[in-house]
Amino acid sequence: SRISSGCSTLQFRLTSRSCIVIRVWHGRSSVVLVTANTMRINTSNSNHQSGTYAKVVPDDITKKRISTVINMINVENSISESDMHVTLIYSTRPCPDVKHIELPETVTAHGHSFDLFGNPDGTNCLVLKLHSEHLHELHATCRDTYRATHDYPEYNPHITLSYDYTHPHVPNKSLIEYFKNLTFDQFVVEPLLL
């Protein structure tokens, strides 16, 4: 995939070894960045009395890709790279042992649509909905093996792009092509904060 803005161009490529190669051109000079897939696990030893929260976090290259696109299309109040994640569980039933879940070598996803999710205060979140067998399998294992609760009829994996999106329409669907082969390299388990 290739994205251009002014005199800068980004090109993304997934290799046969599941590495992402990004080439960034600015004028005539370019830089190549490569990322390999290795999942890191971060857990909190705090009390899970109120429940358990688990998420996966995009690797640095995926964060940069998402950030570049949302900045190029001027998504208002866009999320910072450090806050990007996909929630696996938001369980009001404590299940801290989910930290022992067997993780795949690589967790990947593909963007399939943009959507607006309502906030309790009447504002909207802009989200990138994801298709990922990995995410669905991890969510199901959290529920089936570790008895995590889920308050919605179905699991809908997504990355929030803006928590305060005031535009009445989502970005053009043609931009979804830039959200292929997203890679996640951190699994985080924390106490649920209500």
Coordinates of C-alpha atoms in Angstrom, one line a residue:
S1 CA 0.0 0.0 0.0
R2 CA 1.2 3.5 -0.6
I3 CA 0.0 6.8 0.9
S4 CA 1.2 10.2 -0.3
S5 CA 0.8 13.7 1.2
G6 CA 2.7 16.6 -0.3
C7 CA 6.3 15.6 -0.8
S8 CA 6.1 12.6 1.7
T9 CA 5.2 9.1 0.7
L10 CA 4.7 6.0 2.9
Q11 CA 4.8 2.5 1.4
F12 CA 3.8 -0.6 3.4
R13 CA 4.6 -4.2 2.6
L14 CA 4.0 -7.5 4.4
T15 CA 6.8 -10.0 3.9
S16 CA 6.5 -13.8 3.8
R17 CA 8.0 -13.9 7.3
S18 CA 5.2 -11.7 8.7
C19 CA 7.4 -8.7 9.0
I20 CA 6.1 -5.3 7.9
V21 CA 8.5 -3.2 5.9
I22 CA 7.7 0.6 5.7
R23 CA 9.6 2.9 3.4
V24 CA 9.2 6.6 4.1
W25 CA 10.2 9.0 1.4
H26 CA 10.5 12.7 1.9
G27 CA 11.6 14.4 -1.3
R28 CA 14.4 12.2 -2.7
S29 CA 15.6 10.6 0.5
S30 CA 14.0 7.6 2.2
V31 CA 14.1 5.5 5.4
V32 CA 13.2 1.8 5.7
L33 CA 11.7 0.5 8.9
V34 CA 11.1 -3.2 9.6
T35 CA 9.2 -4.8 12.4
A36 CA 9.1 -8.5 13.5
N37 CA 6.2 -10.1 15.3
T38 CA 6.8 -11.1 18.9
M39 CA 4.0 -10.7 21.5
R40 CA 4.9 -9.1 24.8
I41 CA 2.7 -9.7 27.9
N42 CA 2.1 -7.0 30.5
T43 CA 0.2 -7.8 33.6
S44 CA -0.7 -5.9 36.7
N45 CA -0.5 -7.7 40.1
S46 CA -3.1 -5.3 41.5
N47 CA -6.4 -6.4 42.9
H48 CA -9.0 -7.4 40.3
Q49 CA -11.9 -7.0 42.8
S50 CA -14.0 -4.9 40.4
G51 CA -13.2 -7.1 37.4
T52 CA -10.6 -7.6 34.7
Y53 CA -9.7 -5.7 31.6
A54 CA -7.5 -7.2 28.8
K55 CA -6.4 -5.6 25.6
V56 CA -3.9 -6.0 22.7
V57 CA -1.8 -3.1 21.7
P58 CA -0.5 -2.4 18.1
D59 CA 3.2 -2.6 17.4
D60 CA 5.0 0.6 16.8
I61 CA 4.8 0.3 13.0
T62 CA 1.1 -0.3 13.1
K63 CA 0.6 2.7 15.4
K64 CA 2.6 4.9 13.0
R65 CA 0.5 3.7 10.0
I66 CA -2.8 4.4 11.8
S67 CA -1.6 7.8 13.1
T68 CA -0.3 8.8 9.6
V69 CA -3.6 8.0 7.9
I70 CA -5.8 9.7 10.6
N71 CA -3.7 12.8 10.5
M72 CA -3.7 12.9 6.7
I73 CA -7.5 12.8 6.6
N74 CA -7.7 15.3 9.5
V75 CA -9.6 13.2 12.0
E76 CA -10.6 15.6 14.7
N77 CA -9.5 14.9 18.3
S78 CA -7.6 11.8 17.1
I79 CA -6.3 9.3 19.6
S80 CA -2.6 9.4 20.5
E81 CA -0.4 6.4 19.5
S82 CA 0.2 5.6 23.1
D83 CA -3.6 5.1 23.6
M84 CA -4.2 2.8 20.6
H85 CA -5.5 -0.7 21.6
V86 CA -8.2 -3.3 21.0
T87 CA -10.2 -4.4 24.0
L88 CA -10.4 -8.2 24.4
I89 CA -12.5 -8.2 27.6
Y90 CA -14.1 -5.7 29.9
S91 CA -15.2 -8.2 32.5
T92 CA -17.1 -7.2 35.7
R93 CA -16.3 -10.7 36.9
P94 CA -12.7 -10.9 38.2
C95 CA -10.6 -13.3 36.0
P96 CA -6.9 -12.2 36.5
D97 CA -5.8 -15.7 35.4
V98 CA -6.6 -14.7 31.8
K99 CA -2.9 -13.5 31.9
H100 CA -2.1 -17.2 31.3
I101 CA -3.9 -17.5 28.0
E102 CA -2.0 -19.2 25.3
L103 CA -1.2 -16.5 22.7
P104 CA -0.7 -17.0 19.0
E105 CA 2.8 -16.2 17.7
T106 CA 1.2 -13.3 15.8
V107 CA -2.0 -11.3 16.4
T108 CA -3.1 -9.6 13.2
A109 CA -6.3 -7.8 12.0
H110 CA -7.6 -6.1 9.0
G111 CA -9.8 -3.0 9.0
H112 CA -13.2 -3.6 7.4
S113 CA -15.2 -0.4 8.1
F114 CA -15.5 2.8 10.0
D115 CA -18.4 3.4 12.4
L116 CA -19.6 5.8 15.0
F117 CA -20.2 4.6 18.6
G118 CA -22.2 6.8 20.9
N119 CA -20.8 8.0 24.3
P120 CA -22.9 8.4 27.4
D121 CA -22.5 12.2 27.2
G122 CA -24.0 12.3 23.7
T123 CA -20.8 12.7 21.7
N124 CA -19.5 10.0 19.3
C125 CA -16.4 7.9 19.0
L126 CA -15.0 7.2 15.5
V127 CA -13.9 3.6 15.4
L128 CA -12.1 1.3 12.9
K129 CA -13.9 -2.0 13.0
L130 CA -11.6 -5.0 12.6
H131 CA -11.8 -8.4 11.1
S132 CA -9.5 -10.9 12.9
E133 CA -9.9 -14.6 13.7
H134 CA -7.1 -14.1 16.3
L135 CA -9.1 -11.4 18.2
H136 CA -12.3 -13.4 18.1
E137 CA -10.5 -16.6 19.3
L138 CA -8.8 -14.8 22.2
H139 CA -12.1 -13.2 23.2
A140 CA -13.8 -16.5 23.1
T141 CA -11.1 -18.2 25.2
C142 CA -11.3 -15.4 27.8
R143 CA -15.0 -16.1 28.1
D144 CA -15.0 -19.9 27.8
T145 CA -11.9 -20.8 29.7
Y146 CA -11.5 -17.9 32.2
R147 CA -15.3 -17.1 32.5
A148 CA -14.9 -13.4 31.6
T149 CA -18.2 -11.6 31.2
H150 CA -19.3 -9.5 28.2
D151 CA -22.1 -7.0 28.3
Y152 CA -22.9 -6.9 24.5
P153 CA -24.7 -9.3 22.2
E154 CA -21.5 -9.9 20.2
Y155 CA -17.8 -9.1 20.3
N156 CA -17.0 -6.2 17.9
P157 CA -13.2 -5.7 17.8
H158 CA -12.2 -2.2 16.9
I159 CA -9.6 0.6 17.4
T160 CA -11.0 3.9 18.6
L161 CA -9.6 6.7 16.3
S162 CA -11.3 9.6 18.1
Y163 CA -13.3 9.7 21.4
D164 CA -14.9 13.0 20.5
Y165 CA -15.7 13.0 16.8
T166 CA -18.2 15.7 15.8
H167 CA -18.4 15.2 12.1
P168 CA -21.7 13.6 11.1
H169 CA -20.1 11.1 8.6
V170 CA -17.4 8.5 8.8
P171 CA -14.3 8.7 6.5
N172 CA -14.6 7.3 3.0
K173 CA -14.6 3.5 2.9
S174 CA -11.9 3.6 0.3
L175 CA -9.4 4.4 3.1
I176 CA -9.9 0.9 4.6
E177 CA -7.3 -0.4 2.2
Y178 CA -4.6 1.4 4.3
F179 CA -5.6 -0.7 7.4
K180 CA -4.7 -4.1 6.2
N181 CA -2.3 -6.4 8.0
L182 CA -2.4 -4.6 11.4
T183 CA -0.1 -6.3 13.9
F184 CA -0.4 -6.4 17.7
D185 CA 2.7 -7.1 19.9
Q186 CA 1.4 -6.5 23.5
F187 CA -1.1 -8.3 25.6
V188 CA -2.1 -6.3 28.6
V189 CA -4.2 -7.5 31.6
E190 CA -5.2 -5.0 34.3
P191 CA -7.8 -4.6 37.0
L192 CA -11.1 -3.2 35.7
L193 CA -11.6 0.4 36.8
L194 CA -15.2 1.3 37.1

